[in-house]
Amino acid sequence: MRSVWSFKTMTRLAPTFAALKADNRAGFVAYVMAGDPDADTTLKMMQGLADKGADVIELGVPFTDPMADGPTIQRAAIRALAGGMTLRGVLGIVKRFRETHADTPVVLMGYANPFFSYGYAEFAADAAAAGADGVICVDIPPEEDTEFRSALDANGLSFVRLAAPTTDDKRLPQVVAHTSGFVYYVSTTGVTGAGSGATGDISAAVARVRAASGLPVAVGFGVKTPERAAEIGKVADAVVVGSAIVEELAQNGVDQALHLAGSLADAAHSAR
């Protein structure tokens, strides 16, 4: 097994996952869309998620064509864009979050176009200054990521990559070669909010990805209930939940969304 940690990418992610491993607990990664329905609500959600037990916050960057996301997160992106949210605005939310929560890692999840339009080097510098810890960019393949990845690395930000059931043994080394922080394993083919894969298959996949990368593996896509979070938490280093929280926020408001997130966090943490 080889590790891909480097000095530059020892962000808040490393001590967070190290502490979870020491406690033999699965982590909980909670997703929220920046600007849905406005910046103040997103900030309140982020603060509440951290207080309810989220070990990592995945902050969505709204985009007009979110190809990996299902209807729930697509609608959230549309609401955020309609409200005027921009990538610069996303970084502003992160900066405000850091005024009250210094330790919870924040990973930005988005698509190449906003990062490219901002300018990779400028974005990486501004994201680091705001207090972000890393980026998940869904639609830049490893063969084309050098410029963006180098900018992130130069500013101490992790570049988190996704692996999927379709990532075979030949492809996997390319996917994890320059990944840092953790690997996001997509438990099923399809978009966010889709059905989750069989736990036995996920267990084998997590072991394979962990062995190839030397990194923690977080599993998401289709995890909606505490019961499912507990099942995934038995085999993964962290459980990722997005669509269920986003939908609860849209339908029932902040308090109910945070209540759901708290139950999901408790389930992941107590899975083992």
Tab-separated table of C-alpha atoms in Angstrom:
chain	number	residue	atom	x	y	z
A	1	MET	CA	0.000	0.000	0.000
A	2	ARG	CA	1.317	3.441	-0.833
A	3	SER	CA	0.259	6.720	0.664
A	4	VAL	CA	-0.341	9.823	-1.420
A	5	TRP	CA	-0.263	12.264	1.504
A	6	SER	CA	2.089	15.191	1.005
A	7	PHE	CA	3.117	18.024	3.274
A	8	LYS	CA	1.211	20.520	1.171
A	9	THR	CA	-2.075	18.679	1.463
A	10	MET	CA	-2.146	18.038	5.211
A	11	THR	CA	-5.372	19.981	5.605
A	12	ARG	CA	-8.053	19.640	8.288
A	13	LEU	CA	-9.042	16.440	6.518
A	14	ALA	CA	-5.995	14.488	7.688
A	15	PRO	CA	-6.433	14.986	11.448
A	16	THR	CA	-10.199	14.529	11.131
A	17	PHE	CA	-9.892	11.101	9.522
A	18	ALA	CA	-7.013	10.163	11.823
A	19	ALA	CA	-9.186	10.901	14.860
A	20	LEU	CA	-12.063	8.869	13.438
A	21	LYS	CA	-9.745	5.947	12.801
A	22	ALA	CA	-8.336	6.147	16.334
A	23	ASP	CA	-11.876	6.034	17.718
A	24	ASN	CA	-12.878	3.233	15.313
A	25	ARG	CA	-15.775	5.355	14.076
A	26	ALA	CA	-17.060	6.021	10.593
A	27	GLY	CA	-17.240	9.679	9.740
A	28	PHE	CA	-20.227	11.630	8.463
A	29	VAL	CA	-19.888	13.910	5.437
A	30	ALA	CA	-22.867	16.226	4.947
A	31	TYR	CA	-23.615	18.039	1.690
A	32	VAL	CA	-25.393	21.354	1.328
A	33	MET	CA	-25.772	23.516	-1.792
A	34	ALA	CA	-24.287	26.986	-1.402
A	35	GLY	CA	-26.919	29.670	-1.836
A	36	ASP	CA	-29.962	27.403	-1.555
A	37	PRO	CA	-32.098	29.362	-1.066
A	38	ASP	CA	-29.673	32.101	0.051
A	39	ALA	CA	-26.258	32.608	1.616
A	40	ASP	CA	-27.514	33.184	5.151
A	41	THR	CA	-29.463	29.921	5.135
A	42	THR	CA	-26.419	28.048	3.853
A	43	LEU	CA	-24.274	29.502	6.619
A	44	LYS	CA	-26.860	28.512	9.225
A	45	MET	CA	-26.959	25.011	7.744
A	46	MET	CA	-23.177	24.669	7.778
A	47	GLN	CA	-22.939	25.815	11.383
A	48	GLY	CA	-25.741	23.482	12.382
A	49	LEU	CA	-24.289	20.527	10.489
A	50	ALA	CA	-20.973	20.937	12.288
A	51	ASP	CA	-22.758	21.206	15.631
A	52	LYS	CA	-24.891	18.122	14.850
A	53	GLY	CA	-21.860	15.939	14.233
A	54	ALA	CA	-20.814	16.384	10.607
A	55	ASP	CA	-17.119	15.529	10.423
A	56	VAL	CA	-16.745	17.074	6.962
A	57	ILE	CA	-18.998	19.526	5.141
A	58	GLU	CA	-19.284	19.173	1.392
A	59	LEU	CA	-20.369	22.544	0.010
A	60	GLY	CA	-21.936	22.435	-3.432
A	61	VAL	CA	-20.970	25.034	-6.009
A	62	PRO	CA	-24.107	25.753	-8.079
A	63	PHE	CA	-23.788	25.140	-11.805
A	64	THR	CA	-26.241	25.191	-14.705
A	65	ASP	CA	-25.437	21.669	-15.925
A	66	PRO	CA	-24.683	19.426	-12.917
A	67	MET	CA	-24.353	16.176	-14.858
A	68	ALA	CA	-23.628	13.938	-11.856
A	69	ASP	CA	-26.519	15.228	-9.778
A	70	GLY	CA	-30.083	14.027	-9.642
A	71	PRO	CA	-33.241	16.182	-9.625
A	72	THR	CA	-33.011	17.205	-5.957
A	73	ILE	CA	-29.595	18.797	-6.232
A	74	GLN	CA	-30.320	20.101	-9.730
A	75	ARG	CA	-33.265	22.027	-8.314
A	76	ALA	CA	-31.108	23.308	-5.456
A	77	ALA	CA	-28.525	24.587	-7.945
A	78	ILE	CA	-31.214	26.369	-9.941
A	79	ARG	CA	-32.573	28.022	-6.796
A	80	ALA	CA	-29.081	29.110	-5.767
A	81	LEU	CA	-28.250	30.560	-9.181
A	82	ALA	CA	-31.612	32.324	-9.338
A	83	GLY	CA	-30.759	33.907	-6.001
A	84	GLY	CA	-27.514	35.278	-7.405
A	85	MET	CA	-25.008	32.817	-5.921
A	86	THR	CA	-21.582	32.821	-7.575
A	87	LEU	CA	-18.326	31.008	-6.915
A	88	ARG	CA	-16.998	34.121	-5.224
A	89	GLY	CA	-20.114	34.106	-3.093
A	90	VAL	CA	-19.487	30.470	-2.170
A	91	LEU	CA	-16.039	31.410	-0.883
A	92	GLY	CA	-17.626	34.240	1.072
A	93	ILE	CA	-19.834	31.714	2.872
A	94	VAL	CA	-16.795	29.591	3.736
A	95	LYS	CA	-15.034	32.638	5.145
A	96	ARG	CA	-18.029	33.478	7.340
A	97	PHE	CA	-18.247	29.851	8.505
A	98	ARG	CA	-14.622	29.988	9.637
A	99	GLU	CA	-15.475	32.862	11.979
A	100	THR	CA	-17.352	30.408	14.224
A	101	HIS	CA	-16.046	26.948	13.236
A	102	ALA	CA	-12.305	26.669	12.849
A	103	ASP	CA	-11.865	22.902	12.750
A	104	THR	CA	-14.552	21.279	10.575
A	105	PRO	CA	-13.159	20.559	7.098
A	106	VAL	CA	-14.978	22.090	4.129
A	107	VAL	CA	-14.677	20.527	0.686
A	108	LEU	CA	-16.150	22.328	-2.304
A	109	MET	CA	-17.941	20.089	-4.809
A	110	GLY	CA	-18.550	21.384	-8.277
A	111	TYR	CA	-17.851	21.279	-11.980
A	112	ALA	CA	-14.946	22.514	-14.076
A	113	ASN	CA	-16.534	25.506	-15.765
A	114	PRO	CA	-16.901	27.809	-12.724
A	115	PHE	CA	-13.378	26.986	-11.509
A	116	PHE	CA	-11.916	27.524	-14.989
A	117	SER	CA	-13.824	30.789	-15.486
A	118	TYR	CA	-12.595	32.090	-12.135
A	119	GLY	CA	-9.030	31.087	-13.010
A	120	TYR	CA	-7.503	28.013	-11.434
A	121	ALA	CA	-4.644	29.797	-9.686
A	122	GLU	CA	-6.789	32.683	-8.442
A	123	PHE	CA	-9.515	30.340	-7.265
A	124	ALA	CA	-7.106	28.084	-5.383
A	125	ALA	CA	-5.505	31.040	-3.611
A	126	ASP	CA	-8.871	32.565	-2.701
A	127	ALA	CA	-10.323	29.226	-1.574
A	128	ALA	CA	-7.373	28.605	0.723
A	129	ALA	CA	-7.615	32.132	2.108
A	130	ALA	CA	-11.335	31.651	2.779
A	131	GLY	CA	-10.660	28.475	4.761
A	132	ALA	CA	-11.581	25.672	2.375
A	133	ASP	CA	-9.750	22.353	2.622
A	134	GLY	CA	-10.237	20.761	-0.749
A	135	VAL	CA	-12.177	20.404	-3.961
A	136	ILE	CA	-14.160	17.666	-5.683
A	137	CYS	CA	-14.438	18.420	-9.392
A	138	VAL	CA	-16.742	15.932	-11.023
A	139	ASP	CA	-15.934	16.414	-14.692
A	140	ILE	CA	-12.148	16.805	-15.008
A	141	PRO	CA	-10.558	13.415	-15.765
A	142	PRO	CA	-7.073	12.621	-14.433
A	143	GLU	CA	-5.551	13.078	-17.892
A	144	GLU	CA	-6.635	16.729	-17.930
A	145	ASP	CA	-6.312	17.818	-14.304
A	146	THR	CA	-2.665	18.897	-14.102
A	147	GLU	CA	-3.212	22.653	-14.193
A	148	PHE	CA	-6.043	22.661	-11.682
A	149	ARG	CA	-4.479	20.071	-9.403
A	150	SER	CA	-1.165	21.910	-9.367
A	151	ALA	CA	-2.886	25.161	-8.377
A	152	LEU	CA	-4.713	23.424	-5.541
A	153	ASP	CA	-1.562	21.679	-4.340
A	154	ALA	CA	0.397	24.929	-4.388
A	155	ASN	CA	-2.164	26.401	-2.016
A	156	GLY	CA	-2.373	23.416	0.335
A	157	LEU	CA	-5.783	22.210	-0.839
A	158	SER	CA	-6.727	18.566	-1.278
A	159	PHE	CA	-7.940	17.325	-4.644
A	160	VAL	CA	-10.539	14.661	-3.865
A	161	ARG	CA	-11.347	12.261	-6.680
A	162	LEU	CA	-14.295	9.979	-7.263
A	163	ALA	CA	-14.186	6.249	-7.933
A	164	ALA	CA	-17.203	4.223	-9.017
A	165	PRO	CA	-18.320	0.628	-9.596
A	166	THR	CA	-17.139	1.089	-13.191
A	167	THR	CA	-13.587	2.036	-12.110
A	168	ASP	CA	-11.704	-1.160	-12.907
A	169	ASP	CA	-8.274	-2.251	-11.700
A	170	LYS	CA	-6.574	-0.754	-14.748
A	171	ARG	CA	-8.203	2.650	-14.287
A	172	LEU	CA	-8.076	2.892	-10.486
A	173	PRO	CA	-4.348	3.745	-10.150
A	174	GLN	CA	-4.840	6.734	-12.459
A	175	VAL	CA	-7.808	7.936	-10.435
A	176	VAL	CA	-6.065	7.791	-7.060
A	177	ALA	CA	-2.533	8.768	-8.143
A	178	HIS	CA	-2.874	12.436	-7.181
A	179	THR	CA	-5.861	12.236	-4.856
A	180	SER	CA	-5.481	13.581	-1.322
A	181	GLY	CA	-7.674	13.930	1.745
A	182	PHE	CA	-9.939	10.995	0.931
A	183	VAL	CA	-11.415	9.129	-2.013
A	184	TYR	CA	-15.127	9.546	-2.673
A	185	TYR	CA	-16.580	6.198	-3.715
A	186	VAL	CA	-19.824	6.471	-5.672
A	187	SER	CA	-21.798	3.441	-4.511
A	188	THR	CA	-23.881	3.056	-7.652
A	189	THR	CA	-23.865	4.041	-11.287
A	190	GLY	CA	-26.107	7.010	-11.975
A	191	VAL	CA	-26.685	10.376	-10.368
A	192	THR	CA	-26.904	11.633	-6.803
A	193	GLY	CA	-29.982	10.485	-4.950
A	194	ALA	CA	-30.117	7.205	-6.867
A	195	GLY	CA	-30.388	3.811	-5.173
A	196	SER	CA	-27.328	2.649	-3.240
A	197	GLY	CA	-25.403	-0.504	-4.092
A	198	ALA	CA	-25.328	-3.760	-2.158
A	199	THR	CA	-23.358	-3.499	1.080
A	200	GLY	CA	-21.232	-6.537	0.292
A	201	ASP	CA	-20.184	-5.083	-3.048
A	202	ILE	CA	-19.419	-1.751	-1.394
A	203	SER	CA	-17.279	-3.433	1.265
A	204	ALA	CA	-15.138	-5.098	-1.376
A	205	ALA	CA	-14.883	-1.891	-3.384
A	206	VAL	CA	-13.886	0.162	-0.337
A	207	ALA	CA	-11.129	-2.303	0.484
A	208	ARG	CA	-9.868	-2.178	-3.100
A	209	VAL	CA	-9.866	1.623	-3.273
A	210	ARG	CA	-8.293	1.961	0.170
A	211	ALA	CA	-5.508	-0.463	-0.787
A	212	ALA	CA	-4.810	1.378	-4.046
A	213	SER	CA	-4.785	4.855	-2.527
A	214	GLY	CA	-3.678	4.522	1.086
A	215	LEU	CA	-6.457	7.009	1.864
A	216	PRO	CA	-9.771	6.958	3.726
A	217	VAL	CA	-12.763	6.098	1.540
A	218	ALA	CA	-16.071	7.938	1.893
A	219	VAL	CA	-19.154	6.357	0.324
A	220	GLY	CA	-22.108	8.303	-1.029
A	221	PHE	CA	-24.855	8.558	-3.670
A	222	GLY	CA	-28.209	7.169	-2.546
A	223	VAL	CA	-27.737	7.153	1.243
A	224	LYS	CA	-30.987	8.565	2.608
A	225	THR	CA	-31.790	7.008	5.991
A	226	PRO	CA	-30.003	6.438	9.309
A	227	GLU	CA	-30.388	2.698	8.763
A	228	ARG	CA	-28.556	2.869	5.445
A	229	ALA	CA	-25.934	5.211	6.907
A	230	ALA	CA	-25.255	2.632	9.622
A	231	GLU	CA	-24.881	-0.143	7.050
A	232	ILE	CA	-22.375	1.896	5.030
A	233	GLY	CA	-20.590	3.032	8.186
A	234	LYS	CA	-19.728	-0.567	9.006
A	235	VAL	CA	-17.546	-0.870	5.895
A	236	ALA	CA	-16.508	2.657	4.879
A	237	ASP	CA	-14.347	5.303	6.522
A	238	ALA	CA	-17.142	7.853	6.106
A	239	VAL	CA	-20.734	8.096	4.901
A	240	VAL	CA	-21.763	10.903	2.548
A	241	VAL	CA	-25.338	12.204	2.482
A	242	GLY	CA	-26.499	14.986	0.201
A	243	SER	CA	-29.845	14.722	-1.560
A	244	ALA	CA	-31.775	13.671	1.550
A	245	ILE	CA	-30.557	16.729	3.484
A	246	VAL	CA	-31.101	19.093	0.545
A	247	GLU	CA	-34.640	17.785	0.040
A	248	GLU	CA	-35.485	18.050	3.736
A	249	LEU	CA	-34.244	21.650	3.757
A	250	ALA	CA	-36.339	22.514	0.705
A	251	GLN	CA	-39.488	20.862	2.045
A	252	ASN	CA	-39.358	21.520	5.779
A	253	GLY	CA	-36.725	24.124	6.581
A	254	VAL	CA	-33.441	24.350	8.451
A	255	ASP	CA	-34.474	22.828	11.767
A	256	GLN	CA	-35.871	19.654	10.225
A	257	ALA	CA	-32.924	19.311	7.868
A	258	LEU	CA	-30.529	19.568	10.792
A	259	HIS	CA	-32.577	17.066	12.782
A	260	LEU	CA	-32.240	14.582	9.930
A	261	ALA	CA	-28.524	15.300	9.639
A	262	GLY	CA	-28.059	14.690	13.345
A	263	SER	CA	-29.734	11.295	13.122
A	264	LEU	CA	-27.574	10.380	10.125
A	265	ALA	CA	-24.417	11.469	11.937
A	266	ASP	CA	-25.340	9.435	15.006
A	267	ALA	CA	-25.996	6.375	12.849
A	268	ALA	CA	-22.664	6.635	11.058
A	269	HIS	CA	-20.736	7.237	14.269
A	270	SER	CA	-22.310	4.280	16.086
A	271	ALA	CA	-22.174	1.816	13.180
A	272	ARG	CA	-19.228	-0.186	14.494
